[in-house]
PDB file of C-alpha atoms in Angstrom:
ATOM      1  CA  LYS O   1      -3.923 -16.437  -8.693  1.00 68.00           C
ATOM      2  CA  ALA O   2      -0.230 -15.815  -9.323  1.00 81.00           C
ATOM      3  CA  GLY O   3       1.204 -12.567  -8.000  1.00 94.00           C
ATOM      4  CA  VAL O   4       3.384 -10.002  -9.712  1.00 97.00           C
ATOM      5  CA  THR O   5       6.600 -11.565 -10.975  1.00 97.00           C
ATOM      6  CA  GLN O   6       9.779  -9.590 -11.459  1.00 98.00           C
ATOM      7  CA  THR O   7      12.994 -10.813 -13.045  1.00 98.00           C
ATOM      8  CA  PRO O   8      15.834 -10.831 -12.392  1.00 98.00           C
ATOM      9  CA  ARG O   9      15.705 -10.553  -8.612  1.00 97.00           C
ATOM     10  CA  TYR O  10      19.314  -9.460  -8.253  1.00 98.00           C
ATOM     11  CA  LEU O  11      21.845  -8.094 -10.668  1.00 97.00           C
ATOM     12  CA  ILE O  12      25.187  -6.351 -10.635  1.00 98.00           C
ATOM     13  CA  LYS O  13      26.277  -3.998 -13.397  1.00 98.00           C
ATOM     14  CA  THR O  14      29.088  -1.539 -13.919  1.00 98.00           C
ATOM     15  CA  ARG O  15      28.825   2.142 -14.695  1.00 98.00           C
ATOM     16  CA  GLY O  16      27.969   2.875 -18.293  1.00 98.00           C
ATOM     17  CA  GLN O  17      26.211  -0.420 -18.915  1.00 98.00           C
ATOM     18  CA  GLN O  18      22.510  -0.739 -19.523  1.00 98.00           C
ATOM     19  CA  VAL O  19      19.949  -2.991 -17.855  1.00 98.00           C
ATOM     20  CA  THR O  20      16.491  -4.334 -18.670  1.00 98.00           C
ATOM     21  CA  LEU O  21      14.087  -5.442 -15.953  1.00 98.00           C
ATOM     22  CA  SER O  22      10.931  -7.441 -16.534  1.00 98.00           C
ATOM     23  CA  CYS O  23       7.570  -7.486 -14.793  1.00 98.00           C
ATOM     24  CA  SER O  24       4.623  -9.826 -15.306  1.00 98.00           C
ATOM     25  CA  PRO O  25       1.475  -8.414 -13.690  1.00 97.00           C
ATOM     26  CA  ILE O  26      -1.378 -10.284 -12.093  1.00 96.00           C
ATOM     27  CA  SER O  27      -3.595 -11.824 -14.728  1.00 95.00           C
ATOM     28  CA  GLY O  28      -6.254  -9.347 -15.807  1.00 93.00           C
ATOM     29  CA  HIS O  29      -4.378  -6.277 -14.573  1.00 94.00           C
ATOM     30  CA  ARG O  30      -3.647  -3.883 -17.406  1.00 93.00           C
ATOM     31  CA  SER O  31      -1.880  -1.210 -15.356  1.00 94.00           C
ATOM     32  CA  VAL O  32       1.789  -1.618 -14.503  1.00 97.00           C
ATOM     33  CA  SER O  33       3.717   0.992 -12.546  1.00 96.00           C
ATOM     34  CA  TRP O  34       7.413   1.114 -11.774  1.00 98.00           C
ATOM     35  CA  TYR O  35       9.006   2.526  -8.645  1.00 97.00           C
ATOM     36  CA  GLN O  36      12.567   3.087  -7.528  1.00 97.00           C
ATOM     37  CA  GLN O  37      13.188   2.479  -3.835  1.00 97.00           C
ATOM     38  CA  THR O  38      16.323   3.729  -2.103  1.00 93.00           C
ATOM     39  CA  PRO O  39      16.995   4.221   1.615  1.00 84.00           C
ATOM     40  CA  GLY O  40      17.329   7.974   1.248  1.00 75.00           C
ATOM     41  CA  GLN O  41      14.549   8.737  -1.236  1.00 78.00           C
ATOM     42  CA  GLY O  42      11.863   6.226  -0.393  1.00 85.00           C
ATOM     43  CA  LEU O  43       9.516   5.078  -3.145  1.00 93.00           C
ATOM     44  CA  GLN O  44       9.846   7.229  -6.249  1.00 95.00           C
ATOM     45  CA  PHE O  45       7.404   6.834  -9.142  1.00 95.00           C
ATOM     46  CA  LEU O  46       9.040   6.133 -12.491  1.00 96.00           C
ATOM     47  CA  PHE O  47       6.159   5.573 -14.908  1.00 94.00           C
ATOM     48  CA  GLU O  48       2.859   3.818 -15.470  1.00 95.00           C
ATOM     49  CA  TYR O  49       1.760   1.812 -18.460  1.00 96.00           C
ATOM     50  CA  PHE O  50      -1.816   0.902 -19.262  1.00 94.00           C
ATOM     51  CA  SER O  51      -2.792  -1.111 -22.321  1.00 92.00           C
ATOM     52  CA  GLU O  52       0.645  -0.571 -23.872  1.00 94.00           C
ATOM     53  CA  THR O  53       0.534   3.228 -23.441  1.00 95.00           C
ATOM     54  CA  GLN O  54       2.560   5.279 -21.010  1.00 95.00           C
ATOM     55  CA  ARG O  55      -0.015   7.198 -18.969  1.00 93.00           C
ATOM     56  CA  ASN O  56       2.202   8.962 -16.467  1.00 91.00           C
ATOM     57  CA  LYS O  57       5.860   9.618 -15.937  1.00 93.00           C
ATOM     58  CA  GLY O  58       7.803  10.600 -12.851  1.00 93.00           C
ATOM     59  CA  ASN O  59      10.696  12.984 -12.588  1.00 93.00           C
ATOM     60  CA  PHE O  60      13.510  10.765 -13.854  1.00 96.00           C
ATOM     61  CA  PRO O  61      16.002  11.388 -16.667  1.00 97.00           C
ATOM     62  CA  GLY O  62      15.480  10.010 -20.144  1.00 96.00           C
ATOM     63  CA  ARG O  63      17.915   7.173 -19.384  1.00 98.00           C
ATOM     64  CA  PHE O  64      14.962   5.488 -17.713  1.00 98.00           C
ATOM     65  CA  SER O  65      12.453   4.102 -20.171  1.00 97.00           C
ATOM     66  CA  GLY O  66       9.831   1.431 -20.296  1.00 97.00           C
ATOM     67  CA  ARG O  67       7.325  -0.339 -22.426  1.00 97.00           C
ATOM     68  CA  GLN O  68       4.380  -2.649 -22.123  1.00 97.00           C
ATOM     69  CA  PHE O  69       3.458  -5.537 -24.354  1.00 97.00           C
ATOM     70  CA  SER O  70       0.048  -6.683 -25.520  1.00 95.00           C
ATOM     71  CA  ASN O  71      -0.030  -9.348 -22.773  1.00 94.00           C
ATOM     72  CA  SER O  72       0.480  -6.551 -20.179  1.00 95.00           C
ATOM     73  CA  ARG O  73       4.001  -7.658 -19.334  1.00 97.00           C
ATOM     74  CA  SER O  74       6.262  -4.675 -18.915  1.00 98.00           C
ATOM     75  CA  GLU O  75       9.948  -3.966 -19.145  1.00 98.00           C
ATOM     76  CA  MET O  76      11.976  -1.043 -17.942  1.00 98.00           C
ATOM     77  CA  ASN O  77      15.369  -0.130 -19.236  1.00 98.00           C
ATOM     78  CA  VAL O  78      18.074   2.012 -17.732  1.00 98.00           C
ATOM     79  CA  SER O  79      20.874   3.062 -20.042  1.00 97.00           C
ATOM     80  CA  THR O  80      24.304   4.461 -19.187  1.00 97.00           C
ATOM     81  CA  LEU O  81      24.090   3.292 -15.599  1.00 98.00           C
ATOM     82  CA  GLU O  82      25.357   5.531 -12.805  1.00 98.00           C
ATOM     83  CA  LEU O  83      26.313   4.596  -9.266  1.00 97.00           C
ATOM     84  CA  GLY O  84      23.217   6.403  -8.011  1.00 95.00           C
ATOM     85  CA  ASP O  85      20.974   4.032  -9.950  1.00 97.00           C
ATOM     86  CA  SER O  86      21.680   1.319  -7.380  1.00 97.00           C
ATOM     87  CA  ALA O  87      18.277   0.620  -5.896  1.00 97.00           C
ATOM     88  CA  LEU O  88      15.403  -1.779  -5.532  1.00 97.00           C
ATOM     89  CA  TYR O  89      13.143  -1.458  -8.568  1.00 98.00           C
ATOM     90  CA  LEU O  90       9.575  -2.389  -7.781  1.00 98.00           C
ATOM     91  CA  CYS O  91       6.835  -3.138 -10.232  1.00 98.00           C
ATOM     92  CA  ALA O  92       3.200  -2.857  -9.199  1.00 97.00           C
ATOM     93  CA  SER O  93       0.126  -3.991 -11.071  1.00 96.00           C
ATOM     94  CA  SER O  94      -3.383  -2.732 -10.569  1.00 94.00           C
ATOM     95  CA  LEU O  95      -6.862  -3.326 -11.856  1.00 90.00           C
ATOM     96  CA  GLN O  96      -7.920   0.318 -11.593  1.00 82.00           C
ATOM     97  CA  GLY O  97      -4.707   2.072 -12.527  1.00 84.00           C
ATOM     98  CA  ALA O  98      -1.675   3.544 -10.803  1.00 82.00           C
ATOM     99  CA  THR O  99      -3.800   5.329  -8.187  1.00 86.00           C
ATOM    100  CA  GLY O 100      -5.762   2.268  -7.118  1.00 86.00           C
ATOM    101  CA  GLU O 101      -4.768  -0.628  -4.920  1.00 92.00           C
ATOM    102  CA  LEU O 102      -1.271  -1.622  -6.002  1.00 95.00           C
ATOM    103  CA  PHE O 103       0.063  -5.167  -5.934  1.00 97.00           C
ATOM    104  CA  PHE O 104       3.842  -5.082  -5.772  1.00 97.00           C
ATOM    105  CA  GLY O 105       6.319  -7.653  -6.970  1.00 98.00           C
ATOM    106  CA  GLU O 106       9.340  -8.718  -4.939  1.00 97.00           C
ATOM    107  CA  GLY O 107      11.522  -6.260  -6.820  1.00 97.00           C
ATOM    108  CA  SER O 108      14.760  -6.338  -8.756  1.00 98.00           C
ATOM    109  CA  ARG O 109      17.750  -5.249  -6.713  1.00 97.00           C
ATOM    110  CA  LEU O 110      20.263  -3.504  -8.948  1.00 98.00           C
ATOM    111  CA  THR O 111      23.802  -2.787  -7.798  1.00 98.00           C
ATOM    112  CA  VAL O 112      25.954  -0.546  -9.972  1.00 98.00           C
ATOM    113  CA  LEU O 113      29.705  -0.747  -9.386  1.00 97.00           C
TER     114      LEU O 113
ATOM    115  CA  GLY H   1       4.798  19.347  -6.788  1.00 66.00           C
ATOM    116  CA  GLN H   2       2.834  17.382  -4.275  1.00 69.00           C
ATOM    117  CA  GLN H   3       4.679  16.404  -1.122  1.00 89.00           C
ATOM    118  CA  VAL H   4       3.652  13.742   1.344  1.00 94.00           C
ATOM    119  CA  MET H   5       5.516  13.803   4.630  1.00 95.00           C
ATOM    120  CA  GLN H   6       5.481  11.074   7.229  1.00 96.00           C
ATOM    121  CA  ILE H   7       6.564  11.239  10.838  1.00 96.00           C
ATOM    122  CA  PRO H   8       8.310   9.815  12.649  1.00 97.00           C
ATOM    123  CA  GLN H   9      10.933   8.241  10.378  1.00 95.00           C
ATOM    124  CA  TYR H  10      11.724   5.577  12.965  1.00 96.00           C
ATOM    125  CA  GLN H  11       9.981   4.306  16.075  1.00 97.00           C
ATOM    126  CA  HIS H  12      11.187   1.788  18.622  1.00 97.00           C
ATOM    127  CA  VAL H  13       8.497   0.439  20.916  1.00 98.00           C
ATOM    128  CA  GLN H  14       8.298  -2.252  23.549  1.00 98.00           C
ATOM    129  CA  GLU H  15       5.990  -5.089  22.618  1.00 98.00           C
ATOM    130  CA  GLY H  16       2.538  -4.247  23.920  1.00 98.00           C
ATOM    131  CA  GLU H  17       2.950  -0.490  23.543  1.00 98.00           C
ATOM    132  CA  ASP H  18       0.905   1.525  21.066  1.00 98.00           C
ATOM    133  CA  PHE H  19       2.310   3.076  17.898  1.00 98.00           C
ATOM    134  CA  THR H  20       1.143   5.907  15.652  1.00 98.00           C
ATOM    135  CA  THR H  21       2.478   7.216  12.354  1.00 98.00           C
ATOM    136  CA  TYR H  22       1.290  10.465  10.801  1.00 98.00           C
ATOM    137  CA  CYS H  23       1.040  11.471   7.182  1.00 98.00           C
ATOM    138  CA  ASN H  24       0.672  15.058   5.937  1.00 97.00           C
ATOM    139  CA  SER H  25       0.130  16.264   2.410  1.00 96.00           C
ATOM    140  CA  SER H  26       0.854  19.701   0.990  1.00 92.00           C
ATOM    141  CA  THR H  27      -2.318  19.440  -1.113  1.00 93.00           C
ATOM    142  CA  THR H  28      -5.828  18.095  -0.658  1.00 95.00           C
ATOM    143  CA  LEU H  29      -6.079  14.410  -1.460  1.00 96.00           C
ATOM    144  CA  SER H  30      -8.855  12.507  -3.178  1.00 94.00           C
ATOM    145  CA  ASN H  31      -7.859   9.404  -1.275  1.00 95.00           C
ATOM    146  CA  ILE H  32      -5.054   7.976   0.786  1.00 97.00           C
ATOM    147  CA  GLN H  33      -3.668   4.469   0.926  1.00 97.00           C
ATOM    148  CA  TRP H  34      -1.513   2.686   3.483  1.00 98.00           C
ATOM    149  CA  TYR H  35       1.038  -0.016   2.774  1.00 98.00           C
ATOM    150  CA  LYS H  36       3.262  -2.189   4.954  1.00 98.00           C
ATOM    151  CA  GLN H  37       6.687  -3.426   3.909  1.00 97.00           C
ATOM    152  CA  ARG H  38       8.300  -6.120   6.017  1.00 97.00           C
ATOM    153  CA  PRO H  39      12.120  -6.141   6.194  1.00 94.00           C
ATOM    154  CA  GLY H  40      13.442  -7.570   2.939  1.00 93.00           C
ATOM    155  CA  GLY H  41       9.945  -7.651   1.466  1.00 95.00           C
ATOM    156  CA  HIS H  42       7.776  -5.594  -0.800  1.00 96.00           C
ATOM    157  CA  PRO H  43       4.989  -3.119   0.051  1.00 97.00           C
ATOM    158  CA  VAL H  44       1.630  -4.732   0.717  1.00 97.00           C
ATOM    159  CA  PHE H  45      -1.628  -2.790   0.498  1.00 97.00           C
ATOM    160  CA  LEU H  46      -3.425  -2.362   3.811  1.00 98.00           C
ATOM    161  CA  ILE H  47      -6.313   0.011   3.201  1.00 97.00           C
ATOM    162  CA  GLN H  48      -7.683   2.965   1.265  1.00 96.00           C
ATOM    163  CA  LEU H  49      -9.539   5.935   2.797  1.00 97.00           C
ATOM    164  CA  VAL H  50     -11.686   8.170   0.640  1.00 96.00           C
ATOM    165  CA  LYS H  51     -14.081  10.222   2.744  1.00 97.00           C
ATOM    166  CA  SER H  52     -13.296  13.250   4.882  1.00 97.00           C
ATOM    167  CA  GLY H  53     -13.010  12.224   8.530  1.00 97.00           C
ATOM    168  CA  GLU H  54     -13.168   8.541   7.666  1.00 97.00           C
ATOM    169  CA  VAL H  55     -12.039   6.027  10.282  1.00 98.00           C
ATOM    170  CA  LYS H  56     -11.455   2.374   9.486  1.00 98.00           C
ATOM    171  CA  LYS H  57     -10.283  -0.459  11.695  1.00 98.00           C
ATOM    172  CA  GLN H  58      -8.505  -3.695  10.929  1.00 97.00           C
ATOM    173  CA  LYS H  59      -8.111  -5.662  14.165  1.00 97.00           C
ATOM    174  CA  ARG H  60      -5.497  -3.692  16.142  1.00 98.00           C
ATOM    175  CA  LEU H  61      -4.937  -1.139  13.343  1.00 98.00           C
ATOM    176  CA  THR H  62      -6.956   2.092  13.153  1.00 98.00           C
ATOM    177  CA  PHE H  63      -6.718   4.354  10.136  1.00 98.00           C
ATOM    178  CA  GLN H  64      -7.987   7.946  10.010  1.00 98.00           C
ATOM    179  CA  PHE H  65      -8.381  10.453   7.203  1.00 98.00           C
ATOM    180  CA  GLY H  66      -8.456  14.074   8.281  1.00 97.00           C
ATOM    181  CA  GLU H  67     -11.434  16.371   7.849  1.00 96.00           C
ATOM    182  CA  ALA H  68      -9.522  18.530   5.384  1.00 96.00           C
ATOM    183  CA  LYS H  69      -8.312  15.421   3.516  1.00 96.00           C
ATOM    184  CA  LYS H  70      -4.707  16.568   3.877  1.00 97.00           C
ATOM    185  CA  ASN H  71      -3.578  14.294   6.670  1.00 97.00           C
ATOM    186  CA  SER H  72      -3.958  10.743   7.868  1.00 98.00           C
ATOM    187  CA  SER H  73      -2.784   8.516  10.658  1.00 98.00           C
ATOM    188  CA  LEU H  74      -2.276   4.848  11.379  1.00 98.00           C
ATOM    189  CA  HIS H  75      -2.488   3.700  14.987  1.00 98.00           C
ATOM    190  CA  ILE H  76      -1.528   0.229  16.163  1.00 98.00           C
ATOM    191  CA  THR H  77      -2.754  -0.863  19.568  1.00 98.00           C
ATOM    192  CA  ALA H  78      -0.633  -3.223  21.654  1.00 98.00           C
ATOM    193  CA  THR H  79       2.107  -3.825  19.111  1.00 98.00           C
ATOM    194  CA  GLN H  80       3.389  -7.310  18.434  1.00 98.00           C
ATOM    195  CA  THR H  81       6.674  -8.449  16.884  1.00 97.00           C
ATOM    196  CA  THR H  82       4.728  -9.299  13.722  1.00 97.00           C
ATOM    197  CA  ASP H  83       4.014  -5.573  13.298  1.00 98.00           C
ATOM    198  CA  VAL H  84       7.680  -4.893  12.519  1.00 98.00           C
ATOM    199  CA  GLY H  85       8.208  -3.196   9.162  1.00 97.00           C
ATOM    200  CA  THR H  86       7.929   0.110   7.368  1.00 97.00           C
ATOM    201  CA  TYR H  87       4.528   1.714   7.009  1.00 98.00           C
ATOM    202  CA  PHE H  88       3.956   3.950   4.018  1.00 97.00           C
ATOM    203  CA  CYS H  89       1.099   6.277   3.269  1.00 97.00           C
ATOM    204  CA  ALA H  90       0.402   7.192  -0.343  1.00 96.00           C
ATOM    205  CA  GLY H  91      -1.854  10.042  -1.353  1.00 95.00           C
ATOM    206  CA  VAL H  92      -3.695  10.673  -4.613  1.00 93.00           C
ATOM    207  CA  ASN H  93      -3.957  14.350  -5.518  1.00 89.00           C
ATOM    208  CA  ALA H  94      -6.379  16.216  -7.754  1.00 83.00           C
ATOM    209  CA  GLY H  95      -4.118  15.552 -10.720  1.00 83.00           C
ATOM    210  CA  ASN H  96      -4.619  11.820 -10.147  1.00 84.00           C
ATOM    211  CA  MET H  97      -1.008  11.220  -9.170  1.00 88.00           C
ATOM    212  CA  LEU H  98      -0.070   8.863  -6.345  1.00 92.00           C
ATOM    213  CA  THR H  99       2.776  10.028  -4.118  1.00 93.00           C
ATOM    214  CA  PHE H 100       4.294   7.925  -1.364  1.00 95.00           C
ATOM    215  CA  GLY H 101       5.401   9.290   1.955  1.00 95.00           C
ATOM    216  CA  GLY H 102       8.902   8.500   3.185  1.00 95.00           C
ATOM    217  CA  GLY H 103       7.645   5.768   5.491  1.00 96.00           C
ATOM    218  CA  THR H 104       7.871   5.087   9.209  1.00 97.00           C
ATOM    219  CA  ARG H 105      10.043   2.188  10.235  1.00 96.00           C
ATOM    220  CA  LEU H 106       8.615   0.391  13.256  1.00 98.00           C
ATOM    221  CA  MET H 107      10.833  -1.769  15.442  1.00 97.00           C
ATOM    222  CA  VAL H 108       9.320  -3.792  18.265  1.00 98.00           C
ATOM    223  CA  LYS H 109      11.355  -5.062  21.207  1.00 96.00           C
ATOM    224  CA  PRO H 110      10.015  -8.335  22.606  1.00 93.00           C
TER     225      PRO H 110
END
């Protein structure tokens, strides 16, 4: 069974630009959660999507948004990038939901210059 | 909001020594999970504890959930270089939100 796939793996953007990250969950998993990982803040929950609906949202500004498609693939978008958005963005899929066993992808490492 | 604290932040051990990381929540948890992230890798699920006072073992790893369901620990016996990585606990509160602790980074000297 294929794991969670995230693209792109690495990207460099400049302040003010926007970025879209993609996540394909494990087949059969309808829950997709997004996390931001930075050395200082650890793993911070962004949002969870289940069957195309956002079920939960973390404490991030409105510049961070996401969506889920009917095939459970998910995208997250960050608009008007700031230097502080540089981080590893991890996607996790789950059979039970965002509070069950999470299967993480390799992550998308975003650098904002 | 819910806070999950982990100590220590870092731990250097000599190969063969034991290691313990502790996780404390500000609120009662319905369950707690543990994950391991190797350097340059992504978090990988290790285990979930649900019952008060629960103890589970995986080879050299022993996981405990406190009686009050507000704290947990992970103990590794006789560490090996393959144990290197960051260990995260993640607690689920009554509001069904999962919150990760800050992690404990384990370094093992051969």
